[in-house]
């Protein structure tokens, strides 16, 4: 892995100088310096300008831009520029255009209109990478390479004939022969047996439900095809250059079809893009989940926030602006959760094009604005936090996450459309967030041994090895919770027979003989007074202790929540969808049993996260509420400066980061700087607005 750490936390944005007259460029650099920006991603959508005709390259404008940035002390994350092909590619090679499942061609005019399996696209894109890398490998401004952009954002599934051929090759590689494919796809059903590879196709629009394993394999193939582009560009960059290589992932509950756990090893820097959902009244909780998941993908180490927004986006139905201070809270929440760089889309708000209503660091109204003032304040904050670079986030809890389980759980023709993968994931993670407990979101094959508690929400598809690993974790003294619709199928989406939840039946000491999903809007009561909806199941205990049963609904008296003592640990099972207060109470019980504690005791709505290095720890406190918060903390506060002696006061909407001396930092005695006598640890109010 190539080292990507600078002297400071990286701070910046996508920068698209080609959208502006050259007179603007000097002002851009001047404003970047004023804001404390030190890294910009350049050239992401520049292919059509860099290569106006096949094989004819024009780099002069990019030379001048990079030189100017370098003279201004701004480093560059240089794009390979392959994100969106120029119009000439489709004009000369219409076979490079992607097709939907119903055959609809996706034409140029937007972006990313290429078939991911196209050999023509691959060849032309690599020729561009070679030209760009060859020219700028030694440019002093370039500190990082940015492959493509959000690979698979718009073109992840292509059903054209070129893709069909590639899918067959992928299947041959996976299965070897047709007998194995027929067995895996269960083609004895509905007269689907294949006798010739040429008969096999992607799951194109069909009269009724397509074969589920065919669908699952097509999703795997599609993720692998995008990954293949990443690897091809990465290999070339590795050969021609010395700087670290990255690409921006889209880890979050909105992007389903790219298996980033399998991609992480292909990059030197795990980088992520995250945008708030404007309709979500508590978007900071979903932000935390995306960050915790990105850290899980990064193996627990630091990562880079490649894109988020200073304020509104343009692509949701109602694009809500960020309130004063929200930009800062969002950015620092990512840093708290392991980001060693904070970048945005984009530097200057566009005048033209589909994203002209998207916020930027420099808005249409210019730098005399709330947004630019907050951007400058954040630059100062990040400079003050330089010492946290490279530290890791404390997490006693793991949440298991598997893209294949997500894909499988949400295939069609299932017991209930109300069972969605993100539902229990967000419910359990939200309960931890409210409890001030940080979780790593990790793949089921991750090393679980250092966690006190492991949660497995909706792990519908699970491999034997991963189910065994969870059992060993519990036997060795761990506490685990598995929720309904987990352990149901193997990697071929074949039911694990003998009763649900198949793979976890023995571990949990339960056996379910039949699912009883509820009607839309229906709910049930449990005998502990809580309510639940969506799902119930006819469950028998086989060794587990019953903690709650249904009081009404289709299964009165049947267990809903159980606990099974296994080895030195315990495995809990939840067979229904508890409401939020009950989910919070369940998580509190699990935390107490497992001995997992919050980063600090904080009022409701105040986010607390701890980062730790070998000899120091830092407590991040993000006050999302409208009231002042007081916490018992001792140490040096880094953002406003000052010493807090036993009490930290964080005004409404503000953020504090304390280099701790003891207490919350755990058992280790940590060195501290000399107390700066008398300086109060009270922070600036939001003077940026
Ligand atoms: C990302 C993309 C950027 C920009 C941004 C707008 O998906 O990488 O290029 O489109 O969204 O929010």
PDB file of N, CA, C and O in Angstrom, residues 87-123:
ATOM      1  N   UNK A  87     -18.594  12.157 -26.416  1.00  0.00           N
ATOM      2  CA  UNK A  87     -19.613  11.761 -27.399  1.00  0.00           C
ATOM      3  C   UNK A  87     -19.041  10.991 -28.582  1.00  0.00           C
ATOM      4  O   UNK A  87     -19.728  10.143 -29.154  1.00  0.00           O
ATOM      5  N   UNK A  88     -17.765  11.258 -28.950  1.00  0.00           N
ATOM      6  CA  UNK A  88     -17.234  10.552 -30.131  1.00  0.00           C
ATOM      7  C   UNK A  88     -17.166   9.041 -29.940  1.00  0.00           C
ATOM      8  O   UNK A  88     -17.201   8.277 -30.897  1.00  0.00           O
ATOM      9  N   UNK A  89     -17.093   8.576 -28.694  1.00  0.00           N
ATOM     10  CA  UNK A  89     -16.948   7.125 -28.506  1.00  0.00           C
ATOM     11  C   UNK A  89     -18.227   6.403 -28.948  1.00  0.00           C
ATOM     12  O   UNK A  89     -18.188   5.456 -29.747  1.00  0.00           O
ATOM     13  N   UNK A  90     -19.379   6.875 -28.473  1.00  0.00           N
ATOM     14  CA  UNK A  90     -20.639   6.216 -28.848  1.00  0.00           C
ATOM     15  C   UNK A  90     -20.962   6.451 -30.320  1.00  0.00           C
ATOM     16  O   UNK A  90     -21.546   5.600 -30.990  1.00  0.00           O
ATOM     17  N   UNK A  91     -20.564   7.626 -30.823  1.00  0.00           N
ATOM     18  CA  UNK A  91     -20.824   7.932 -32.228  1.00  0.00           C
ATOM     19  C   UNK A  91     -20.083   6.944 -33.130  1.00  0.00           C
ATOM     20  O   UNK A  91     -20.641   6.411 -34.081  1.00  0.00           O
ATOM     21  N   UNK A  92     -18.831   6.679 -32.793  1.00  0.00           N
ATOM     22  CA  UNK A  92     -18.045   5.730 -33.601  1.00  0.00           C
ATOM     23  C   UNK A  92     -18.328   4.274 -33.234  1.00  0.00           C
ATOM     24  O   UNK A  92     -18.199   3.395 -34.065  1.00  0.00           O
ATOM     25  N   UNK A  93     -18.683   4.052 -31.964  1.00  0.00           N
ATOM     26  CA  UNK A  93     -18.868   2.668 -31.473  1.00  0.00           C
ATOM     27  C   UNK A  93     -20.186   2.553 -30.712  1.00  0.00           C
ATOM     28  O   UNK A  93     -20.185   2.440 -29.471  1.00  0.00           O
ATOM     29  N   UNK A  94     -21.306   2.561 -31.422  1.00  0.00           N
ATOM     30  CA  UNK A  94     -22.595   2.499 -30.711  1.00  0.00           C
ATOM     31  C   UNK A  94     -22.733   1.242 -29.853  1.00  0.00           C
ATOM     32  O   UNK A  94     -23.527   1.221 -28.902  1.00  0.00           O
ATOM     33  N   UNK A  95     -21.930   0.225 -30.131  1.00  0.00           N
ATOM     34  CA  UNK A  95     -22.011  -1.011 -29.331  1.00  0.00           C
ATOM     35  C   UNK A  95     -21.462  -0.830 -27.918  1.00  0.00           C
ATOM     36  O   UNK A  95     -21.604  -1.719 -27.078  1.00  0.00           O
ATOM     37  N   UNK A  96     -20.864   0.349 -27.640  1.00  0.00           N
ATOM     38  CA  UNK A  96     -20.389   0.595 -26.272  1.00  0.00           C
ATOM     39  C   UNK A  96     -21.512   1.113 -25.364  1.00  0.00           C
ATOM     40  O   UNK A  96     -21.297   1.269 -24.156  1.00  0.00           O
ATOM     41  N   UNK A  97     -22.683   1.382 -25.925  1.00  0.00           N
ATOM     42  CA  UNK A  97     -23.765   1.930 -25.094  1.00  0.00           C
ATOM     43  C   UNK A  97     -24.423   0.828 -24.259  1.00  0.00           C
ATOM     44  O   UNK A  97     -24.639  -0.285 -24.743  1.00  0.00           O
ATOM     45  N   UNK A  98     -24.762   1.152 -23.018  1.00  0.00           N
ATOM     46  CA  UNK A  98     -25.387   0.136 -22.155  1.00  0.00           C
ATOM     47  C   UNK A  98     -26.879  -0.027 -22.458  1.00  0.00           C
ATOM     48  O   UNK A  98     -27.516   0.876 -23.016  1.00  0.00           O
ATOM     49  N   UNK A  99     -27.393  -1.185 -22.091  1.00  0.00           N
ATOM     50  CA  UNK A  99     -28.827  -1.459 -22.269  1.00  0.00           C
ATOM     51  C   UNK A  99     -29.444  -1.910 -20.959  1.00  0.00           C
ATOM     52  O   UNK A  99     -28.829  -2.654 -20.207  1.00  0.00           O
ATOM     53  N   UNK A 100     -30.692  -1.499 -20.781  1.00  0.00           N
ATOM     54  CA  UNK A 100     -31.460  -1.960 -19.623  1.00  0.00           C
ATOM     55  C   UNK A 100     -31.956  -3.389 -19.863  1.00  0.00           C
ATOM     56  O   UNK A 100     -31.898  -3.900 -20.982  1.00  0.00           O
ATOM     57  N   UNK A 101     -32.572  -3.961 -18.817  1.00  0.00           N
ATOM     58  CA  UNK A 101     -33.078  -5.335 -18.899  1.00  0.00           C
ATOM     59  C   UNK A 101     -34.133  -5.491 -19.987  1.00  0.00           C
ATOM     60  O   UNK A 101     -34.296  -6.570 -20.566  1.00  0.00           O
ATOM     61  N   UNK A 102     -34.858  -4.413 -20.302  1.00  0.00           N
ATOM     62  CA  UNK A 102     -35.895  -4.500 -21.346  1.00  0.00           C
ATOM     63  C   UNK A 102     -35.350  -4.123 -22.715  1.00  0.00           C
ATOM     64  O   UNK A 102     -36.111  -3.981 -23.678  1.00  0.00           O
ATOM     65  N   UNK A 103     -34.034  -3.917 -22.824  1.00  0.00           N
ATOM     66  CA  UNK A 103     -33.418  -3.622 -24.115  1.00  0.00           C
ATOM     67  C   UNK A 103     -33.243  -2.138 -24.404  1.00  0.00           C
ATOM     68  O   UNK A 103     -32.580  -1.771 -25.377  1.00  0.00           O
ATOM     69  N   UNK A 104     -33.825  -1.268 -23.582  1.00  0.00           N
ATOM     70  CA  UNK A 104     -33.681   0.177 -23.809  1.00  0.00           C
ATOM     71  C   UNK A 104     -32.209   0.565 -23.821  1.00  0.00           C
ATOM     72  O   UNK A 104     -31.452   0.197 -22.912  1.00  0.00           O
ATOM     73  N   UNK A 105     -31.818   1.321 -24.858  1.00  0.00           N
ATOM     74  CA  UNK A 105     -30.433   1.807 -24.932  1.00  0.00           C
ATOM     75  C   UNK A 105     -30.317   3.073 -24.085  1.00  0.00           C
ATOM     76  O   UNK A 105     -31.187   3.941 -24.129  1.00  0.00           O
ATOM     77  N   UNK A 106     -29.228   3.190 -23.322  1.00  0.00           N
ATOM     78  CA  UNK A 106     -28.975   4.406 -22.547  1.00  0.00           C
ATOM     79  C   UNK A 106     -27.976   5.261 -23.334  1.00  0.00           C
ATOM     80  O   UNK A 106     -26.808   4.885 -23.482  1.00  0.00           O
ATOM     81  N   UNK A 107     -28.463   6.362 -23.854  1.00  0.00           N
ATOM     82  CA  UNK A 107     -27.688   7.179 -24.788  1.00  0.00           C
ATOM     83  C   UNK A 107     -26.794   8.166 -24.066  1.00  0.00           C
ATOM     84  O   UNK A 107     -27.038   8.512 -22.914  1.00  0.00           O
ATOM     85  N   UNK A 108     -25.781   8.691 -24.765  1.00  0.00           N
ATOM     86  CA  UNK A 108     -24.975   9.769 -24.185  1.00  0.00           C
ATOM     87  C   UNK A 108     -25.831  11.022 -24.005  1.00  0.00           C
ATOM     88  O   UNK A 108     -26.915  11.116 -24.568  1.00  0.00           O
ATOM     89  N   UNK A 109     -25.343  11.956 -23.257  1.00  0.00           N
ATOM     90  CA  UNK A 109     -26.098  13.184 -22.985  1.00  0.00           C
ATOM     91  C   UNK A 109     -26.205  13.391 -21.489  1.00  0.00           C
ATOM     92  O   UNK A 109     -26.370  14.512 -21.019  1.00  0.00           O
ATOM     93  N   UNK A 110     -26.125  12.309 -20.739  1.00  0.00           N
ATOM     94  CA  UNK A 110     -25.999  12.404 -19.283  1.00  0.00           C
ATOM     95  C   UNK A 110     -24.544  12.123 -18.952  1.00  0.00           C
ATOM     96  O   UNK A 110     -23.638  12.815 -19.428  1.00  0.00           O
ATOM     97  N   UNK A 111     -24.291  11.079 -18.191  1.00  0.00           N
ATOM     98  CA  UNK A 111     -22.908  10.665 -17.965  1.00  0.00           C
ATOM     99  C   UNK A 111     -22.864   9.145 -17.790  1.00  0.00           C
ATOM    100  O   UNK A 111     -23.895   8.518 -17.581  1.00  0.00           O
ATOM    101  N   UNK A 112     -21.675   8.602 -17.887  1.00  0.00           N
ATOM    102  CA  UNK A 112     -21.414   7.169 -17.670  1.00  0.00           C
ATOM    103  C   UNK A 112     -22.171   6.260 -18.641  1.00  0.00           C
ATOM    104  O   UNK A 112     -22.514   5.140 -18.296  1.00  0.00           O
ATOM    105  N   UNK A 113     -22.413   6.742 -19.879  1.00  0.00           N
ATOM    106  CA  UNK A 113     -23.147   5.922 -20.848  1.00  0.00           C
ATOM    107  C   UNK A 113     -22.189   4.962 -21.547  1.00  0.00           C
ATOM    108  O   UNK A 113     -21.829   5.152 -22.712  1.00  0.00           O
ATOM    109  N   UNK A 114     -21.741   3.962 -20.805  1.00  0.00           N
ATOM    110  CA  UNK A 114     -20.929   2.927 -21.439  1.00  0.00           C
ATOM    111  C   UNK A 114     -21.248   1.580 -20.815  1.00  0.00           C
ATOM    112  O   UNK A 114     -21.616   1.486 -19.643  1.00  0.00           O
ATOM    113  N   UNK A 115     -21.094   0.561 -21.630  1.00  0.00           N
ATOM    114  CA  UNK A 115     -21.274  -0.804 -21.149  1.00  0.00           C
ATOM    115  C   UNK A 115     -20.016  -1.195 -20.377  1.00  0.00           C
ATOM    116  O   UNK A 115     -18.903  -1.125 -20.917  1.00  0.00           O
ATOM    117  N   UNK A 116     -20.156  -1.593 -19.118  1.00  0.00           N
ATOM    118  CA  UNK A 116     -18.963  -1.892 -18.314  1.00  0.00           C
ATOM    119  C   UNK A 116     -18.143  -3.071 -18.839  1.00  0.00           C
ATOM    120  O   UNK A 116     -16.968  -3.218 -18.480  1.00  0.00           O
ATOM    121  N   UNK A 117     -18.741  -3.906 -19.688  1.00  0.00           N
ATOM    122  CA  UNK A 117     -17.996  -5.049 -20.226  1.00  0.00           C
ATOM    123  C   UNK A 117     -17.430  -4.768 -21.613  1.00  0.00           C
ATOM    124  O   UNK A 117     -16.857  -5.672 -22.234  1.00  0.00           O
ATOM    125  N   UNK A 118     -17.602  -3.555 -22.100  1.00  0.00           N
ATOM    126  CA  UNK A 118     -17.183  -3.258 -23.471  1.00  0.00           C
ATOM    127  C   UNK A 118     -15.661  -3.288 -23.619  1.00  0.00           C
ATOM    128  O   UNK A 118     -14.953  -2.508 -22.966  1.00  0.00           O
ATOM    129  N   UNK A 119     -15.136  -4.145 -24.504  1.00  0.00           N
ATOM    130  CA  UNK A 119     -13.678  -4.137 -24.724  1.00  0.00           C
ATOM    131  C   UNK A 119     -13.224  -2.842 -25.387  1.00  0.00           C
ATOM    132  O   UNK A 119     -12.085  -2.408 -25.182  1.00  0.00           O
ATOM    133  N   UNK A 120     -14.113  -2.224 -26.156  1.00  0.00           N
ATOM    134  CA  UNK A 120     -13.743  -0.957 -26.806  1.00  0.00           C
ATOM    135  C   UNK A 120     -13.572   0.127 -25.736  1.00  0.00           C
ATOM    136  O   UNK A 120     -12.578   0.873 -25.725  1.00  0.00           O
ATOM    137  N   UNK A 121     -14.535   0.186 -24.812  1.00  0.00           N
ATOM    138  CA  UNK A 121     -14.414   1.169 -23.730  1.00  0.00           C
ATOM    139  C   UNK A 121     -13.142   0.915 -22.933  1.00  0.00           C
ATOM    140  O   UNK A 121     -12.389   1.843 -22.616  1.00  0.00           O
ATOM    141  N   UNK A 122     -12.897  -0.336 -22.628  1.00  0.00           N
ATOM    142  CA  UNK A 122     -11.717  -0.666 -21.815  1.00  0.00           C
ATOM    143  C   UNK A 122     -10.440  -0.191 -22.518  1.00  0.00           C
ATOM    144  O   UNK A 122      -9.572   0.459 -21.916  1.00  0.00           O
ATOM    145  N   UNK A 123     -10.358  -0.484 -23.814  1.00  0.00           N
ATOM    146  CA  UNK A 123      -9.141  -0.126 -24.542  1.00  0.00           C
ATOM    147  C   UNK A 123      -8.961   1.388 -24.595  1.00  0.00           C
ATOM    148  O   UNK A 123      -7.886   1.919 -24.324  1.00  0.00           O
TER     149      UNK A 123
END
